[in-house]
Coordinates of C-alpha atoms in Angstrom, one line a residue:
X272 CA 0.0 0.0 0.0
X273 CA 1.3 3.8 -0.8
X274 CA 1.0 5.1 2.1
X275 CA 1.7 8.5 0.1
X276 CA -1.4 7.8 -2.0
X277 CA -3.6 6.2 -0.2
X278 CA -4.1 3.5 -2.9
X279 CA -3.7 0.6 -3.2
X280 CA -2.0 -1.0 -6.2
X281 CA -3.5 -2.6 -9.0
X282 CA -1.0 -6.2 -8.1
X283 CA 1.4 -6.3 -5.1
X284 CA 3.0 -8.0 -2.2
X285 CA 3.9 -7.5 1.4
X286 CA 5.0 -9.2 4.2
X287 CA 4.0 -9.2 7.8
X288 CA 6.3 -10.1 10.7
X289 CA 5.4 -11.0 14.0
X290 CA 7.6 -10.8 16.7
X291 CA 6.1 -11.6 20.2
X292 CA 3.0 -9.8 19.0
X293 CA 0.8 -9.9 21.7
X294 CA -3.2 -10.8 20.7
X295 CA -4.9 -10.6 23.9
X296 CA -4.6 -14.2 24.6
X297 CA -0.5 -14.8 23.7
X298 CA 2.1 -14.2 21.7
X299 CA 2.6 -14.5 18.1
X300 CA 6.2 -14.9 16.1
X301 CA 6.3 -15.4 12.5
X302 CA 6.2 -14.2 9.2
X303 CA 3.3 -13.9 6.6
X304 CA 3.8 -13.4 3.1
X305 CA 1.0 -12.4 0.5
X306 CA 0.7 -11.3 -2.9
X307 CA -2.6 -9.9 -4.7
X308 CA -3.7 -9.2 -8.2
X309 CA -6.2 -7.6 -10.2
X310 CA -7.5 -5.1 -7.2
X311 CA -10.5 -2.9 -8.2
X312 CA -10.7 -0.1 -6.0
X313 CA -14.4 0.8 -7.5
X314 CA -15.6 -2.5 -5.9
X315 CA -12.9 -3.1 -3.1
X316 CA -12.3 -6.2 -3.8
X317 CA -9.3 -8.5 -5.8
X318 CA -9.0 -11.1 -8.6
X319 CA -7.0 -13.2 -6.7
X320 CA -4.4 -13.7 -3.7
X321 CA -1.8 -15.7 -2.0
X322 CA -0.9 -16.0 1.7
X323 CA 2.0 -18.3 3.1
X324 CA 2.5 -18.2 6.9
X325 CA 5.1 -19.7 9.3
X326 CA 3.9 -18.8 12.5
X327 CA 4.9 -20.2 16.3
X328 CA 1.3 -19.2 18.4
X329 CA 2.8 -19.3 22.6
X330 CA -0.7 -19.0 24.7
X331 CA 0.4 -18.0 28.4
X332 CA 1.3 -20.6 30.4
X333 CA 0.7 -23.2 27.3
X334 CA 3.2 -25.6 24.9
X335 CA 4.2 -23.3 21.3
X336 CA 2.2 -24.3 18.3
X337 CA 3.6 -24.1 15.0
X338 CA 1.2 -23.1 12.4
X339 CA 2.9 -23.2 8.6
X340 CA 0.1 -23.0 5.6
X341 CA -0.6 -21.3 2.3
X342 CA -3.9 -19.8 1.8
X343 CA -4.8 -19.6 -2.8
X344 CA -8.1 -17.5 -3.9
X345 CA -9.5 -16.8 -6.9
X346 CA -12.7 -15.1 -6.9
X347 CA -12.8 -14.9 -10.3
X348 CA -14.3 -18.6 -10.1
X349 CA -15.6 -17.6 -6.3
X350 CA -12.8 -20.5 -5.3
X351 CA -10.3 -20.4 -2.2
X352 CA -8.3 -23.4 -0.9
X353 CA -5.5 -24.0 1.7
X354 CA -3.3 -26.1 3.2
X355 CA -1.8 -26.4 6.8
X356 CA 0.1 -27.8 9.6
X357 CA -0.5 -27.7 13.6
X358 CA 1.7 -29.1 16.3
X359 CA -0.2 -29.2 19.3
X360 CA 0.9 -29.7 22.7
X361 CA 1.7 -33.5 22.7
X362 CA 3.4 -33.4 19.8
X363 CA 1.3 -34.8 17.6
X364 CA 0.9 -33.1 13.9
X365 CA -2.4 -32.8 12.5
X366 CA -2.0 -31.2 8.5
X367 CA -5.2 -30.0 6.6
X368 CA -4.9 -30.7 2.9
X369 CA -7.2 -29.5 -0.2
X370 CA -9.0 -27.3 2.0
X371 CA -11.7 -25.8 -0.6
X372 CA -14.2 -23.2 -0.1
X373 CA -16.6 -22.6 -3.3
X374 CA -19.2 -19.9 -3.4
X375 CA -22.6 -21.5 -4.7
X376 CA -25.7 -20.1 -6.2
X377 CA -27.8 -18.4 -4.0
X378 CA -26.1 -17.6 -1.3
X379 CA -24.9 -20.8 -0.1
X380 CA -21.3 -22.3 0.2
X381 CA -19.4 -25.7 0.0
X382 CA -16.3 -26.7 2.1
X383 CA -14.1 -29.8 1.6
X384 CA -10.6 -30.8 3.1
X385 CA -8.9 -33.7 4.6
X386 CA -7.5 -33.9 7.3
X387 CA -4.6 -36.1 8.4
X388 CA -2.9 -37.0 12.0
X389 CA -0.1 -38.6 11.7
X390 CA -0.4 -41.6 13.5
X391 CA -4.0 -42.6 12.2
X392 CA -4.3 -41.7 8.8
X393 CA -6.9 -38.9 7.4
X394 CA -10.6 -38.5 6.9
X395 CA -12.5 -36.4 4.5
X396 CA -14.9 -33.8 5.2
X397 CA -17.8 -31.8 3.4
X398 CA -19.9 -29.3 4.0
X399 CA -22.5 -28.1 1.6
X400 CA -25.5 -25.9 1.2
X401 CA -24.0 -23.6 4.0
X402 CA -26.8 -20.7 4.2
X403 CA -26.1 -17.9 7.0
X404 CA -28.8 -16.2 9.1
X405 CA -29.0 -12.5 9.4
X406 CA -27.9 -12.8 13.0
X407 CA -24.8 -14.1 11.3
X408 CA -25.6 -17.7 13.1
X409 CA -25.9 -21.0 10.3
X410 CA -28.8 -21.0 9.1
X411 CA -28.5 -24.3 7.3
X412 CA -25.7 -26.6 6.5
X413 CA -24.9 -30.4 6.5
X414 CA -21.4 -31.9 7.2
X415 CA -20.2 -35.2 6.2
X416 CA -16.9 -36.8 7.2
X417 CA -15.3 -40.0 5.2
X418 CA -12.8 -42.1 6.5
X419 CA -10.7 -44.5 4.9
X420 CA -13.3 -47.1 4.5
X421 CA -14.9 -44.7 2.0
X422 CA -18.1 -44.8 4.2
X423 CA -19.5 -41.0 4.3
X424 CA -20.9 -40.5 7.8
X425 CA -23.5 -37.4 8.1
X426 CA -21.6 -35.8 11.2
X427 CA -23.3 -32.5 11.8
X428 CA -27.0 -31.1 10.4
X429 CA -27.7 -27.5 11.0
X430 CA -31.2 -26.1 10.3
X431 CA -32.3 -23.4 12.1
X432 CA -30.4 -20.1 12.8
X433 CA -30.4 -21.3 16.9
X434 CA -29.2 -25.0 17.3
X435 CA -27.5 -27.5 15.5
X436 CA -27.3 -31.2 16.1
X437 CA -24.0 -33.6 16.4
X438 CA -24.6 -37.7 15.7
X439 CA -21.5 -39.6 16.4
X440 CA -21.5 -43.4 16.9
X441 CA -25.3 -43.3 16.5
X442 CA -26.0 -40.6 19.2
X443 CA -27.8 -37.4 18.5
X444 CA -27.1 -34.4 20.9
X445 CA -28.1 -31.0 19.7
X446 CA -26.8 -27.6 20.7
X447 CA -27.1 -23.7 20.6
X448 CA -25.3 -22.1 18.1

């Protein structure tokens, strides 16, 4: 950004570094990088952009998490996905792969990634038809998770803008949003 001008550039890059940046809750090292194209200042809003972060997250008196993904839009075919990496406190990696968002008709969005821990192998997960309420709540939204049986389980159903409802192993237990 020019801070001169006030503008910002039609394509451009930056990088953000984080050094025990304090967000209320810890401290945050690291460095993002990103890179944009095709802004449009009549519509505020960009073509596409790229974000790649190496972050170590320290909550007081908790373990350091490293955090290392990329984040990929472009909105000129309303499509974003990302990958990442989290150590958490054990030890144990978790990395989230193919994480896609795509903006549907009507409102509505679908979500898919896999996730893998290193130990036990991955499982897929989808999300579709995700509708928002005004309240910003879900308004309505089913998510699915497939493991490596290839046997898709419905695990969450949202539809109301005030509860949703969680089945695992056969048990139902609904909850306020």
């Amino acid at each position: 950004i020019d801070e001169n001008v006030g503008t910002i550039p039609v394509n451009g890059n930056g990088t953000l570094i984080f050094d025990n940046c304090d967000d209320l809750d810890g401290l945050v090292d690291g460095v993002i990088d990103f890179t944009w194209e095709g802004y449009d200042e009549s519509v505020s809003d960009f073509e596409s952009f790229f974000v790649e972060y190496d972050l170590i997250i320290t909550y007081i008196g908790e373990p350091q998490v490293p955090v290392v993904g990329t984040i990929s839009c472009a909105f000129s075919i309303s499509n974003c996905s990302a990958t990442e990496e989290v150590e958490i406190d054990d030890g144990t990696r978790y990395r989230i792969e193919g994480l896609v968002v795509e903006d549907a008709m009507f409102g509505q969005f679908f979500i898919r990634a896999r996730v893998y821990h290193e130990d036990h192998g991955y499982i897929d997960m989808r999300a579709a038809f995700i509708s928002y309420c005004d309240n910003g709540n879900i308004e309505f939204a089913e998510i699915y998770v497939t493991d490596s049986t290839d046997v898709e389980i419905p695990l969450v159903v949202i539809s109301n803008c005030d509860e949703f409802t969680v089945t695992f192993d056969g048990v139902s237990t609904t909850y306020l949003q």
